[in-house]
PDB file of C-alpha atoms in Angstrom:
ATOM      1  CA  UNK B  80      -6.584  13.209  15.873  1.00  0.00           C
ATOM      2  CA  UNK B  81      -6.719  16.897  14.911  1.00  0.00           C
ATOM      3  CA  UNK B  82      -5.687  17.556  11.321  1.00  0.00           C
ATOM      4  CA  UNK B  83      -3.154  20.196  10.332  1.00  0.00           C
ATOM      5  CA  UNK B  84      -4.153  22.719   7.656  1.00  0.00           C
ATOM      6  CA  UNK B  85      -2.024  20.969   4.966  1.00  0.00           C
ATOM      7  CA  UNK B  86      -3.471  17.641   6.081  1.00  0.00           C
ATOM      8  CA  UNK B  87      -7.045  18.916   5.775  1.00  0.00           C
ATOM      9  CA  UNK B  88      -6.321  20.499   2.392  1.00  0.00           C
ATOM     10  CA  UNK B  89      -5.019  17.208   1.027  1.00  0.00           C
ATOM     11  CA  UNK B  90      -8.022  15.244   2.361  1.00  0.00           C
ATOM     12  CA  UNK B  91     -10.348  17.764   0.683  1.00  0.00           C
ATOM     13  CA  UNK B  92      -8.351  17.587  -2.558  1.00  0.00           C
ATOM     14  CA  UNK B  93      -8.487  13.779  -2.585  1.00  0.00           C
ATOM     15  CA  UNK B  94     -12.209  13.732  -1.842  1.00  0.00           C
ATOM     16  CA  UNK B  95     -12.904  16.162  -4.705  1.00  0.00           C
ATOM     17  CA  UNK B  96     -10.662  14.316  -7.168  1.00  0.00           C
ATOM     18  CA  UNK B  97     -12.252  10.977  -6.302  1.00  0.00           C
ATOM     19  CA  UNK B  98     -15.733  12.468  -6.614  1.00  0.00           C
ATOM     20  CA  UNK B  99     -14.956  13.818 -10.112  1.00  0.00           C
ATOM     21  CA  UNK B 100     -14.040  10.262 -11.080  1.00  0.00           C
ATOM     22  CA  UNK B 101     -17.063   8.560  -9.528  1.00  0.00           C
ATOM     23  CA  UNK B 102     -15.134   7.182  -6.546  1.00  0.00           C
ATOM     24  CA  UNK B 103     -16.300   7.706  -2.971  1.00  0.00           C
ATOM     25  CA  UNK B 104     -14.054   8.398   0.016  1.00  0.00           C
ATOM     26  CA  UNK B 105     -15.313   6.763   3.208  1.00  0.00           C
ATOM     27  CA  UNK B 106     -13.565   7.728   6.422  1.00  0.00           C
ATOM     28  CA  UNK B 107     -14.283   5.125   9.076  1.00  0.00           C
ATOM     29  CA  UNK B 108     -14.720   6.307  12.656  1.00  0.00           C
ATOM     30  CA  UNK B 109     -12.389   3.779  14.289  1.00  0.00           C
ATOM     31  CA  UNK B 110      -8.771   2.630  14.255  1.00  0.00           C
ATOM     32  CA  UNK B 111      -9.392   0.048  11.487  1.00  0.00           C
ATOM     33  CA  UNK B 112     -11.903  -0.581   8.702  1.00  0.00           C
ATOM     34  CA  UNK B 113     -13.540  -3.828   7.585  1.00  0.00           C
ATOM     35  CA  UNK B 114     -12.672  -5.394   4.251  1.00  0.00           C
ATOM     36  CA  UNK B 115     -13.497  -8.918   3.117  1.00  0.00           C
ATOM     37  CA  UNK B 116     -13.581 -10.550   6.543  1.00  0.00           C
ATOM     38  CA  UNK B 117     -10.605  -8.806   8.118  1.00  0.00           C
ATOM     39  CA  UNK B 118      -9.630  -5.356   9.381  1.00  0.00           C
ATOM     40  CA  UNK B 119      -7.015  -2.988   7.997  1.00  0.00           C
ATOM     41  CA  UNK B 120      -5.944   0.688   7.991  1.00  0.00           C
ATOM     42  CA  UNK B 121      -7.504   1.345   4.590  1.00  0.00           C
ATOM     43  CA  UNK B 122      -8.089   0.078   1.056  1.00  0.00           C
ATOM     44  CA  UNK B 123      -9.059   1.027  -2.473  1.00  0.00           C
ATOM     45  CA  UNK B 124     -11.646  -1.104  -4.278  1.00  0.00           C
ATOM     46  CA  UNK B 125     -11.911  -0.260  -7.955  1.00  0.00           C
ATOM     47  CA  UNK B 126     -14.965  -2.493  -8.502  1.00  0.00           C
ATOM     48  CA  UNK B 127     -16.947  -0.756  -5.725  1.00  0.00           C
ATOM     49  CA  UNK B 128     -15.281   2.569  -6.546  1.00  0.00           C
ATOM     50  CA  UNK B 129     -14.410   3.423  -2.949  1.00  0.00           C
ATOM     51  CA  UNK B 130     -11.456   4.291  -0.788  1.00  0.00           C
ATOM     52  CA  UNK B 131     -12.028   3.516   2.855  1.00  0.00           C
ATOM     53  CA  UNK B 132      -9.607   4.732   5.537  1.00  0.00           C
ATOM     54  CA  UNK B 133      -9.668   4.521   9.349  1.00  0.00           C
ATOM     55  CA  UNK B 134      -9.868   8.046  10.801  1.00  0.00           C
ATOM     56  CA  UNK B 135      -8.304   7.184  14.168  1.00  0.00           C
ATOM     57  CA  UNK B 136      -5.318   5.370  12.666  1.00  0.00           C
ATOM     58  CA  UNK B 137      -2.197   7.298  13.684  1.00  0.00           C
ATOM     59  CA  UNK B 138      -0.992   7.037  10.071  1.00  0.00           C
ATOM     60  CA  UNK B 139      -4.270   8.250   8.575  1.00  0.00           C
ATOM     61  CA  UNK B 140      -2.654  10.654   6.092  1.00  0.00           C
ATOM     62  CA  UNK B 141      -0.058   8.099   4.957  1.00  0.00           C
ATOM     63  CA  UNK B 142      -2.763   5.454   4.485  1.00  0.00           C
ATOM     64  CA  UNK B 143      -5.005   7.856   2.571  1.00  0.00           C
ATOM     65  CA  UNK B 144      -2.051   8.834   0.376  1.00  0.00           C
ATOM     66  CA  UNK B 145      -1.235   5.179  -0.346  1.00  0.00           C
ATOM     67  CA  UNK B 146      -4.813   4.261  -1.251  1.00  0.00           C
ATOM     68  CA  UNK B 147      -5.187   7.419  -3.329  1.00  0.00           C
ATOM     69  CA  UNK B 148      -2.089   6.365  -5.275  1.00  0.00           C
ATOM     70  CA  UNK B 149      -3.731   2.985  -6.016  1.00  0.00           C
ATOM     71  CA  UNK B 150      -6.660   4.998  -7.348  1.00  0.00           C
ATOM     72  CA  UNK B 151      -4.233   6.990  -9.529  1.00  0.00           C
ATOM     73  CA  UNK B 152      -2.727   3.754 -10.857  1.00  0.00           C
ATOM     74  CA  UNK B 153      -6.231   2.565 -11.722  1.00  0.00           C
ATOM     75  CA  UNK B 154      -7.345   5.893 -13.215  1.00  0.00           C
ATOM     76  CA  UNK B 155      -4.226   6.245 -15.352  1.00  0.00           C
ATOM     77  CA  UNK B 156      -4.354   2.550 -16.245  1.00  0.00           C
ATOM     78  CA  UNK B 157      -0.668   2.032 -15.522  1.00  0.00           C
ATOM     79  CA  UNK B 158       0.732  -1.052 -17.228  1.00  0.00           C
ATOM     80  CA  UNK B 159       1.856  -2.542 -13.928  1.00  0.00           C
ATOM     81  CA  UNK B 160      -1.507  -1.975 -12.228  1.00  0.00           C
ATOM     82  CA  UNK B 161      -3.452  -3.448 -15.171  1.00  0.00           C
ATOM     83  CA  UNK B 162      -1.122  -6.449 -15.414  1.00  0.00           C
ATOM     84  CA  UNK B 163      -1.159  -7.097 -11.661  1.00  0.00           C
ATOM     85  CA  UNK B 164      -4.965  -7.209 -11.392  1.00  0.00           C
ATOM     86  CA  UNK B 165      -5.339 -10.945 -11.971  1.00  0.00           C
ATOM     87  CA  UNK B 166      -2.350 -11.609  -9.728  1.00  0.00           C
ATOM     88  CA  UNK B 167      -3.884  -9.661  -6.834  1.00  0.00           C
ATOM     89  CA  UNK B 168      -6.882 -11.991  -7.080  1.00  0.00           C
ATOM     90  CA  UNK B 169      -4.605 -15.042  -7.091  1.00  0.00           C
ATOM     91  CA  UNK B 170      -2.750 -13.805  -3.992  1.00  0.00           C
ATOM     92  CA  UNK B 171      -5.975 -13.057  -2.140  1.00  0.00           C
ATOM     93  CA  UNK B 172      -7.526 -16.421  -3.072  1.00  0.00           C
ATOM     94  CA  UNK B 173      -4.333 -18.312  -2.206  1.00  0.00           C
ATOM     95  CA  UNK B 174      -4.051 -16.595   1.193  1.00  0.00           C
ATOM     96  CA  UNK B 175      -7.660 -17.657   1.787  1.00  0.00           C
ATOM     97  CA  UNK B 176      -6.880 -21.314   1.062  1.00  0.00           C
ATOM     98  CA  UNK B 177      -7.327 -21.841  -2.694  1.00  0.00           C
ATOM     99  CA  UNK B 178      -4.739 -24.034  -4.395  1.00  0.00           C
ATOM    100  CA  UNK B 179      -2.410 -22.696  -7.094  1.00  0.00           C
ATOM    101  CA  UNK B 180       0.871 -24.135  -8.302  1.00  0.00           C
ATOM    102  CA  UNK B 181       3.944 -22.794  -6.473  1.00  0.00           C
ATOM    103  CA  UNK B 182       5.101 -21.154  -9.721  1.00  0.00           C
ATOM    104  CA  UNK B 183       1.760 -19.334 -10.111  1.00  0.00           C
ATOM    105  CA  UNK B 184       1.877 -18.135  -6.491  1.00  0.00           C
ATOM    106  CA  UNK B 185       5.461 -16.924  -6.868  1.00  0.00           C
ATOM    107  CA  UNK B 186       4.629 -15.031 -10.076  1.00  0.00           C
ATOM    108  CA  UNK B 187       1.526 -13.514  -8.465  1.00  0.00           C
ATOM    109  CA  UNK B 188       3.489 -12.198  -5.482  1.00  0.00           C
ATOM    110  CA  UNK B 189       6.126 -10.796  -7.829  1.00  0.00           C
ATOM    111  CA  UNK B 190       3.478  -8.728  -9.650  1.00  0.00           C
ATOM    112  CA  UNK B 191       1.767  -7.624  -6.431  1.00  0.00           C
ATOM    113  CA  UNK B 192       5.110  -6.399  -5.039  1.00  0.00           C
ATOM    114  CA  UNK B 193       5.800  -4.614  -8.317  1.00  0.00           C
ATOM    115  CA  UNK B 194       2.375  -2.917  -8.207  1.00  0.00           C
ATOM    116  CA  UNK B 195       2.835  -1.882  -4.553  1.00  0.00           C
ATOM    117  CA  UNK B 196       6.293  -0.495  -5.341  1.00  0.00           C
ATOM    118  CA  UNK B 197       4.898   1.622  -8.186  1.00  0.00           C
ATOM    119  CA  UNK B 198       2.171   2.887  -5.833  1.00  0.00           C
ATOM    120  CA  UNK B 199       4.714   3.850  -3.177  1.00  0.00           C
ATOM    121  CA  UNK B 200       6.908   5.641  -5.713  1.00  0.00           C
ATOM    122  CA  UNK B 201       3.920   7.729  -6.789  1.00  0.00           C
ATOM    123  CA  UNK B 202       3.181   8.460  -3.115  1.00  0.00           C
ATOM    124  CA  UNK B 203       6.740   9.657  -2.485  1.00  0.00           C
ATOM    125  CA  UNK B 204       6.427  12.106  -5.399  1.00  0.00           C
ATOM    126  CA  UNK B 205       3.083  13.390  -4.078  1.00  0.00           C
ATOM    127  CA  UNK B 206       4.577  14.051  -0.640  1.00  0.00           C
ATOM    128  CA  UNK B 207       6.829  16.594  -2.338  1.00  0.00           C
ATOM    129  CA  UNK B 208       4.288  17.927  -4.841  1.00  0.00           C
ATOM    130  CA  UNK B 209       1.647  18.675  -2.202  1.00  0.00           C
ATOM    131  CA  UNK B 210       4.153  19.491   0.565  1.00  0.00           C
ATOM    132  CA  UNK B 211       2.475  16.960   2.822  1.00  0.00           C
ATOM    133  CA  UNK B 212       3.414  16.946   6.508  1.00  0.00           C
ATOM    134  CA  UNK B 213       4.908  13.455   6.181  1.00  0.00           C
ATOM    135  CA  UNK B 214       8.511  12.487   6.919  1.00  0.00           C
ATOM    136  CA  UNK B 215       9.396  11.213   3.428  1.00  0.00           C
ATOM    137  CA  UNK B 216      12.392   9.108   4.521  1.00  0.00           C
ATOM    138  CA  UNK B 217      10.308   7.389   7.192  1.00  0.00           C
ATOM    139  CA  UNK B 218       7.443   6.927   4.710  1.00  0.00           C
ATOM    140  CA  UNK B 219       9.766   5.235   2.203  1.00  0.00           C
ATOM    141  CA  UNK B 220      11.268   2.996   4.915  1.00  0.00           C
ATOM    142  CA  UNK B 221       7.745   1.901   5.908  1.00  0.00           C
ATOM    143  CA  UNK B 222       6.802   1.497   2.242  1.00  0.00           C
ATOM    144  CA  UNK B 223       9.797  -0.785   1.684  1.00  0.00           C
ATOM    145  CA  UNK B 224       8.875  -2.722   4.809  1.00  0.00           C
ATOM    146  CA  UNK B 225       5.343  -3.187   3.441  1.00  0.00           C
ATOM    147  CA  UNK B 226       6.612  -4.292   0.030  1.00  0.00           C
ATOM    148  CA  UNK B 227       9.104  -6.712   1.610  1.00  0.00           C
ATOM    149  CA  UNK B 228       6.382  -8.083   3.904  1.00  0.00           C
ATOM    150  CA  UNK B 229       4.891  -9.729   0.823  1.00  0.00           C
ATOM    151  CA  UNK B 230       7.895 -12.096   0.768  1.00  0.00           C
ATOM    152  CA  UNK B 231       6.868 -13.237   4.268  1.00  0.00           C
ATOM    153  CA  UNK B 232       3.214 -13.523   3.248  1.00  0.00           C
ATOM    154  CA  UNK B 233       4.278 -15.765   0.388  1.00  0.00           C
ATOM    155  CA  UNK B 234       6.543 -17.854   2.596  1.00  0.00           C
ATOM    156  CA  UNK B 235       4.076 -18.263   5.493  1.00  0.00           C
ATOM    157  CA  UNK B 236       0.753 -18.020   3.632  1.00  0.00           C
ATOM    158  CA  UNK B 237      -0.547 -15.374   6.052  1.00  0.00           C
ATOM    159  CA  UNK B 238      -1.466 -11.708   5.712  1.00  0.00           C
ATOM    160  CA  UNK B 239       0.407 -10.873   8.864  1.00  0.00           C
ATOM    161  CA  UNK B 240       3.310 -13.281   9.094  1.00  0.00           C
ATOM    162  CA  UNK B 241       5.198 -11.424  11.817  1.00  0.00           C
ATOM    163  CA  UNK B 242       5.418 -12.175  15.505  1.00  0.00           C
ATOM    164  CA  UNK B 243       6.298  -8.487  16.066  1.00  0.00           C
ATOM    165  CA  UNK B 244       5.029  -5.486  14.119  1.00  0.00           C
ATOM    166  CA  UNK B 245       7.891  -4.613  11.708  1.00  0.00           C
ATOM    167  CA  UNK B 246       6.642  -1.035  11.391  1.00  0.00           C
ATOM    168  CA  UNK B 247       7.268  -0.485  15.110  1.00  0.00           C
ATOM    169  CA  UNK B 248      10.500  -2.481  15.390  1.00  0.00           C
ATOM    170  CA  UNK B 249      13.483  -0.103  15.473  1.00  0.00           C
ATOM    171  CA  UNK B 250      15.885  -2.773  14.190  1.00  0.00           C
ATOM    172  CA  UNK B 251      13.725  -3.440  11.142  1.00  0.00           C
ATOM    173  CA  UNK B 252      13.306   0.278  10.489  1.00  0.00           C
ATOM    174  CA  UNK B 253      17.062   0.835  10.712  1.00  0.00           C
ATOM    175  CA  UNK B 254      17.810  -1.668   7.944  1.00  0.00           C
ATOM    176  CA  UNK B 255      15.025  -0.536   5.611  1.00  0.00           C
ATOM    177  CA  UNK B 256      16.332   1.655   2.788  1.00  0.00           C
ATOM    178  CA  UNK B 257      15.038   5.222   2.531  1.00  0.00           C
ATOM    179  CA  UNK B 258      15.071   5.018  -1.287  1.00  0.00           C
ATOM    180  CA  UNK B 259      13.403   2.651  -3.716  1.00  0.00           C
ATOM    181  CA  UNK B 260      16.725   1.537  -5.161  1.00  0.00           C
ATOM    182  CA  UNK B 261      17.444  -2.111  -4.475  1.00  0.00           C
ATOM    183  CA  UNK B 262      20.442  -2.546  -2.162  1.00  0.00           C
ATOM    184  CA  UNK B 263      23.429  -4.487  -3.502  1.00  0.00           C
ATOM    185  CA  UNK B 264      23.521  -8.181  -2.672  1.00  0.00           C
ATOM    186  CA  UNK B 265      26.125  -8.831  -0.014  1.00  0.00           C
ATOM    187  CA  UNK B 266      27.626 -12.281   0.220  1.00  0.00           C
ATOM    188  CA  UNK B 267      29.764 -13.572   3.036  1.00  0.00           C
ATOM    189  CA  UNK B 268      33.067 -15.363   2.507  1.00  0.00           C
TER     190      UNK B 268
END
């Protein structure tokens, strides 16, 4: 996929910023990258000090932005990111079959969702700050979809608990909010 000028500038900026902080940017050649036995669009690993993103992914810039924002959470030692660290490990271990009490699992998913939400809020601000060629409303809808997908992961004990891709489903996208404000709870009579 050819990169626009703004796109290329941001990639260069991220690479330089990561390098200054001892973190390496690896851009995989395919549509997905390998991480811990499965494939994904991209990830940030603070212990290995890398961000790895799939170059051919149609959402390359959005994925890079998201992973860069995890790096920013780590670099700035945000309270939520620091607190969620042990819970990310619990979620990963639990999804891979390790036993934890239901209360521990529920608390872990709560903190992972909270950490992902903070990351996405930072990303939305960076879209504006760097004038990135990203549709911000669509980005936030997809971000909310990703955050909400953790409820399904918790319920079904699977990374991908959907029969259809919610990011490509128009009905799902229509109901996703384009802000990070929680919608009011509607009850039927």
